[in-house]
Amino acid sequence: MIILMAPWATEKHVSDLRKHIINSGMSASVLENAGRKLIAVSLCGGPLFEKSFETWPGVEQTFPIIQPFMLASREFNPENTLIQLKMKKSPGVKPAIFGGNDVQIIAGPCAVEDEKSCMEIAEKVKEAGCNIFRGGVFKARTSPYAFQGLGKKGLKILEKIKKQFGMFIVTEVLDSSEIPPTIEVADVLQIGTRNMTNFRLLESLGKFDKPILLKRGMSSTIREFLMAAEYILKNGNPNVILCERGIRTFETHTRFTMDINAFPAIKQISHLPIIADPSHATGSWRLVESVSLAAVAAGADGLLIEVHTDPKNALSDGVQSILPERLPALIKKVRAIKNILIEE
Ligand code: PEP
Ligand code: MN
């Protein structure tokens, strides 16, 4: 349930009511939208009825929530959530906003392999017009024998890229112990498909305000995906960017299947930005551009694209990595599609 406080409600009205809700065995998160305070209440096991809250001073109205992902739902926040990346130490770098009128392009190699190749990829990706670099240093590989990433050494390389090229950094964490060193360098922490249901990890991420790129579990429903986002939101971090990266179907021709339905479906029921990862969804560099265009046409707010200067020797996901030379044409086309959508 959502309790909408009146415009004239005082801090005391809000805090008294919040205390009362918590003392009654329910959870209550206070949020603000357009200058109005809202209290999101979980009624699970709660003894009080929704309407009874309307007798409290400062309360304007109560709304039942049908969706179980209260905070992620549009019922809770009808406006799109905009998530802004800002370079505090370099104010000259243009902020990147997810959820607005721009398509944000995140690009880089699957894994940070070594300094030389990574710097080279970053330079080319930047030249192609991308301002957000992504590279994995803690890798979640299917095989324990495959390259597992450079770990903290890789973070140093990402730091260098950030300084030298003024690019925002996205990188994955696999467990809570990796959050503190990574948060020092990264502008966005990625949670991979295999960790979407690692609820303790999601709870830990809720304690920070760093934006989280949450990938959909490869076998998760849209509802489960939004419930995972809810774990982060409920624990206090409102900055969640969703990422559809393909799901398992009976089709084996491609690595996964991009769920194009997910973009308009999630946009209808959630206010969170959602981007597409056509690289993992298809598993083939030849399909990346077409699927990127389809995802943006369906409403994606951005793309996460694997790029490598030497795909055949890449230590991870070379077959789905495009050459940086292919980026400018792709970006031009997705921006043209986005412009048609926003003109409507
Ligand atoms: C990745 O982004 O390189 C990755 C491993 O993605 P996913 O978790 O979607 O498989
Ligand atoms: Mn990858």
mmCIF file of N, CA, C and O and ligand atoms in Angstrom, residues 109-111 134-136 138-141 172 190-195 213 215-216 218 243-246 255-256 277 280-281 304 306 316-317 320, ligand 1:
data_model
loop_
_atom_site.group_PDB
_atom_site.id
_atom_site.type_symbol
_atom_site.label_atom_id
_atom_site.label_comp_id
_atom_site.label_asym_id
_atom_site.label_seq_id
_atom_site.Cartn_x
_atom_site.Cartn_y
_atom_site.Cartn_z
ATOM 1 N N PRO A 109 35.125 -4.371 -23.538
ATOM 2 C CA PRO A 109 35.326 -5.821 -23.664
ATOM 3 C C PRO A 109 34.584 -6.575 -22.562
ATOM 4 O O PRO A 109 34.301 -5.998 -21.509
ATOM 5 N N CYS A 110 34.318 -7.843 -22.807
ATOM 6 C CA CYS A 110 33.674 -8.646 -21.761
ATOM 7 C C CYS A 110 34.545 -8.586 -20.506
ATOM 8 O O CYS A 110 34.059 -8.303 -19.418
ATOM 9 N N ALA A 111 35.859 -8.838 -20.695
ATOM 10 C CA ALA A 111 36.778 -8.847 -19.549
ATOM 11 C C ALA A 111 37.928 -7.876 -19.788
ATOM 12 O O ALA A 111 38.387 -7.715 -20.922
ATOM 13 N N ARG A 134 32.697 -0.297 -20.215
ATOM 14 C CA ARG A 134 32.416 -1.443 -19.361
ATOM 15 C C ARG A 134 33.437 -2.543 -19.601
ATOM 16 O O ARG A 134 33.755 -2.872 -20.748
ATOM 17 N N GLY A 135 33.958 -3.078 -18.516
ATOM 18 C CA GLY A 135 34.869 -4.211 -18.627
ATOM 19 C C GLY A 135 34.801 -4.976 -17.316
ATOM 20 O O GLY A 135 34.770 -4.383 -16.235
ATOM 21 N N GLY A 136 34.777 -6.305 -17.401
ATOM 22 C CA GLY A 136 34.673 -7.129 -16.195
ATOM 23 C C GLY A 136 36.045 -7.425 -15.605
ATOM 24 O O GLY A 136 36.971 -7.779 -16.337
ATOM 25 N N PHE A 138 35.964 -8.947 -12.186
ATOM 26 C CA PHE A 138 35.556 -10.138 -11.434
ATOM 27 C C PHE A 138 34.581 -10.844 -12.369
ATOM 28 O O PHE A 138 33.479 -10.347 -12.601
ATOM 29 N N LYS A 139 34.982 -11.959 -12.935
ATOM 30 C CA LYS A 139 34.152 -12.578 -13.968
ATOM 31 C C LYS A 139 33.404 -13.799 -13.443
ATOM 32 O O LYS A 139 33.973 -14.632 -12.749
ATOM 33 N N ALA A 140 32.132 -13.881 -13.818
ATOM 34 C CA ALA A 140 31.325 -15.058 -13.464
ATOM 35 C C ALA A 140 31.314 -15.976 -14.670
ATOM 36 O O ALA A 140 30.486 -15.824 -15.556
ATOM 37 N N ARG A 141 32.256 -16.909 -14.747
ATOM 38 C CA ARG A 141 32.343 -17.768 -15.922
ATOM 39 C C ARG A 141 31.659 -19.107 -15.668
ATOM 40 O O ARG A 141 31.686 -19.632 -14.558
ATOM 41 N N GLU A 172 31.309 -5.365 -12.987
ATOM 42 C CA GLU A 172 30.477 -6.300 -12.208
ATOM 43 C C GLU A 172 31.101 -6.646 -10.854
ATOM 44 O O GLU A 172 32.323 -6.739 -10.741
ATOM 45 N N GLN A 190 27.609 -3.521 -11.825
ATOM 46 C CA GLN A 190 26.771 -4.481 -12.550
ATOM 47 C C GLN A 190 26.539 -5.728 -11.707
ATOM 48 O O GLN A 190 27.461 -6.221 -11.051
ATOM 49 N N ILE A 191 25.292 -6.208 -11.734
ATOM 50 C CA ILE A 191 24.982 -7.513 -11.144
ATOM 51 C C ILE A 191 24.595 -8.407 -12.308
ATOM 52 O O ILE A 191 23.653 -8.104 -13.048
ATOM 53 N N GLY A 192 25.320 -9.476 -12.471
ATOM 54 C CA GLY A 192 25.124 -10.333 -13.635
ATOM 55 C C GLY A 192 23.919 -11.245 -13.500
ATOM 56 O O GLY A 192 23.326 -11.379 -12.423
ATOM 57 N N THR A 193 23.594 -11.876 -14.610
ATOM 58 C CA THR A 193 22.397 -12.722 -14.685
ATOM 59 C C THR A 193 22.406 -13.823 -13.618
ATOM 60 O O THR A 193 21.377 -14.175 -13.065
ATOM 61 N N ARG A 194 23.609 -14.355 -13.341
ATOM 62 C CA ARG A 194 23.704 -15.483 -12.397
ATOM 63 C C ARG A 194 23.533 -15.045 -10.953
ATOM 64 O O ARG A 194 23.373 -15.868 -10.066
ATOM 65 N N ASN A 195 23.605 -13.761 -10.713
ATOM 66 C CA ASN A 195 23.466 -13.250 -9.345
ATOM 67 C C ASN A 195 22.161 -12.495 -9.105
ATOM 68 O O ASN A 195 21.989 -11.898 -8.047
ATOM 69 N N LEU A 213 23.414 -1.707 -12.139
ATOM 70 C CA LEU A 213 22.905 -2.246 -13.401
ATOM 71 C C LEU A 213 22.523 -3.694 -13.113
ATOM 72 O O LEU A 213 23.396 -4.546 -12.946
ATOM 73 N N LYS A 215 21.063 -7.115 -14.146
ATOM 74 C CA LYS A 215 20.720 -7.926 -15.312
ATOM 75 C C LYS A 215 19.636 -8.944 -14.961
ATOM 76 O O LYS A 215 19.606 -9.472 -13.838
ATOM 77 N N ARG A 216 18.776 -9.194 -15.936
ATOM 78 C CA ARG A 216 17.708 -10.175 -15.714
ATOM 79 C C ARG A 216 18.301 -11.580 -15.660
ATOM 80 O O ARG A 216 19.142 -11.944 -16.489
ATOM 81 N N MET A 218 18.705 -15.330 -16.429
ATOM 82 C CA MET A 218 18.425 -15.933 -17.738
ATOM 83 C C MET A 218 17.169 -16.809 -17.746
ATOM 84 O O MET A 218 16.591 -17.066 -18.792
ATOM 85 N N CYS A 243 18.466 -4.391 -16.913
ATOM 86 C CA CYS A 243 19.104 -4.783 -18.178
ATOM 87 C C CYS A 243 18.547 -6.130 -18.647
ATOM 88 O O CYS A 243 18.716 -7.143 -17.971
ATOM 89 N N GLU A 244 17.864 -6.088 -19.783
ATOM 90 C CA GLU A 244 17.378 -7.330 -20.417
ATOM 91 C C GLU A 244 18.539 -7.874 -21.247
ATOM 92 O O GLU A 244 19.015 -7.192 -22.154
ATOM 93 N N ARG A 245 18.994 -9.078 -20.917
ATOM 94 C CA ARG A 245 20.183 -9.625 -21.579
ATOM 95 C C ARG A 245 19.919 -10.984 -22.237
ATOM 96 O O ARG A 245 20.820 -11.735 -22.524
ATOM 97 N N GLY A 246 18.616 -11.237 -22.466
ATOM 98 C CA GLY A 246 18.277 -12.499 -23.124
ATOM 99 C C GLY A 246 17.943 -13.575 -22.117
ATOM 100 O O GLY A 246 18.537 -13.648 -21.045
ATOM 101 N N ARG A 255 22.600 -17.751 -28.581
ATOM 102 C CA ARG A 255 23.033 -18.114 -27.222
ATOM 103 C C ARG A 255 21.860 -18.016 -26.234
ATOM 104 O O ARG A 255 21.652 -18.888 -25.397
ATOM 105 N N PHE A 256 21.145 -16.901 -26.302
ATOM 106 C CA PHE A 256 19.906 -16.713 -25.523
ATOM 107 C C PHE A 256 18.890 -16.091 -26.479
ATOM 108 O O PHE A 256 19.187 -15.968 -27.672
ATOM 109 N N ASP A 277 21.103 -5.706 -23.626
ATOM 110 C CA ASP A 277 22.435 -6.251 -23.882
ATOM 111 C C ASP A 277 22.306 -7.230 -25.054
ATOM 112 O O ASP A 277 21.988 -8.405 -24.870
ATOM 113 N N HIS A 280 25.117 -10.543 -25.173
ATOM 114 C CA HIS A 280 24.837 -11.827 -24.509
ATOM 115 C C HIS A 280 23.537 -12.433 -25.015
ATOM 116 O O HIS A 280 23.401 -13.652 -25.069
ATOM 117 N N ALA A 281 22.568 -11.592 -25.388
ATOM 118 C CA ALA A 281 21.279 -12.114 -25.848
ATOM 119 C C ALA A 281 21.430 -12.947 -27.116
ATOM 120 O O ALA A 281 20.746 -13.952 -27.298
ATOM 121 N N LEU A 304 24.099 -2.155 -23.916
ATOM 122 C CA LEU A 304 25.381 -2.598 -23.364
ATOM 123 C C LEU A 304 25.976 -3.512 -24.430
ATOM 124 O O LEU A 304 25.414 -4.564 -24.735
ATOM 125 N N GLU A 306 29.330 -5.488 -26.185
ATOM 126 C CA GLU A 306 30.712 -5.958 -26.033
ATOM 127 C C GLU A 306 31.504 -5.626 -27.289
ATOM 128 O O GLU A 306 31.067 -5.921 -28.412
ATOM 129 N N SER A 316 37.398 -13.771 -23.357
ATOM 130 C CA SER A 316 36.012 -14.045 -22.986
ATOM 131 C C SER A 316 35.069 -13.392 -24.005
ATOM 132 O O SER A 316 35.244 -12.217 -24.348
ATOM 133 N N ASP A 317 34.111 -14.164 -24.496
ATOM 134 C CA ASP A 317 33.024 -13.650 -25.345
ATOM 135 C C ASP A 317 33.462 -12.927 -26.620
ATOM 136 O O ASP A 317 32.749 -12.022 -27.095
ATOM 137 N N GLN A 320 30.940 -12.757 -29.707
ATOM 138 C CA GLN A 320 29.803 -11.818 -29.692
ATOM 139 C C GLN A 320 30.266 -10.358 -29.613
ATOM 140 O O GLN A 320 29.452 -9.454 -29.472
HETATM 141 C C1 PEP B 1 28.839 -9.894 -18.897
HETATM 142 O O1 PEP B 1 28.202 -8.823 -18.882
HETATM 143 O O2 PEP B 1 29.978 -10.011 -19.399
HETATM 144 C C2 PEP B 1 28.143 -11.088 -18.399
HETATM 145 C C3 PEP B 1 28.787 -12.137 -17.946
HETATM 146 O O3 PEP B 1 26.823 -10.944 -18.518
HETATM 147 P P1 PEP B 1 25.623 -11.874 -18.017
HETATM 148 O O4 PEP B 1 25.681 -11.811 -16.539
HETATM 149 O O5 PEP B 1 24.419 -11.221 -18.627
HETATM 150 O O6 PEP B 1 25.871 -13.260 -18.574
#
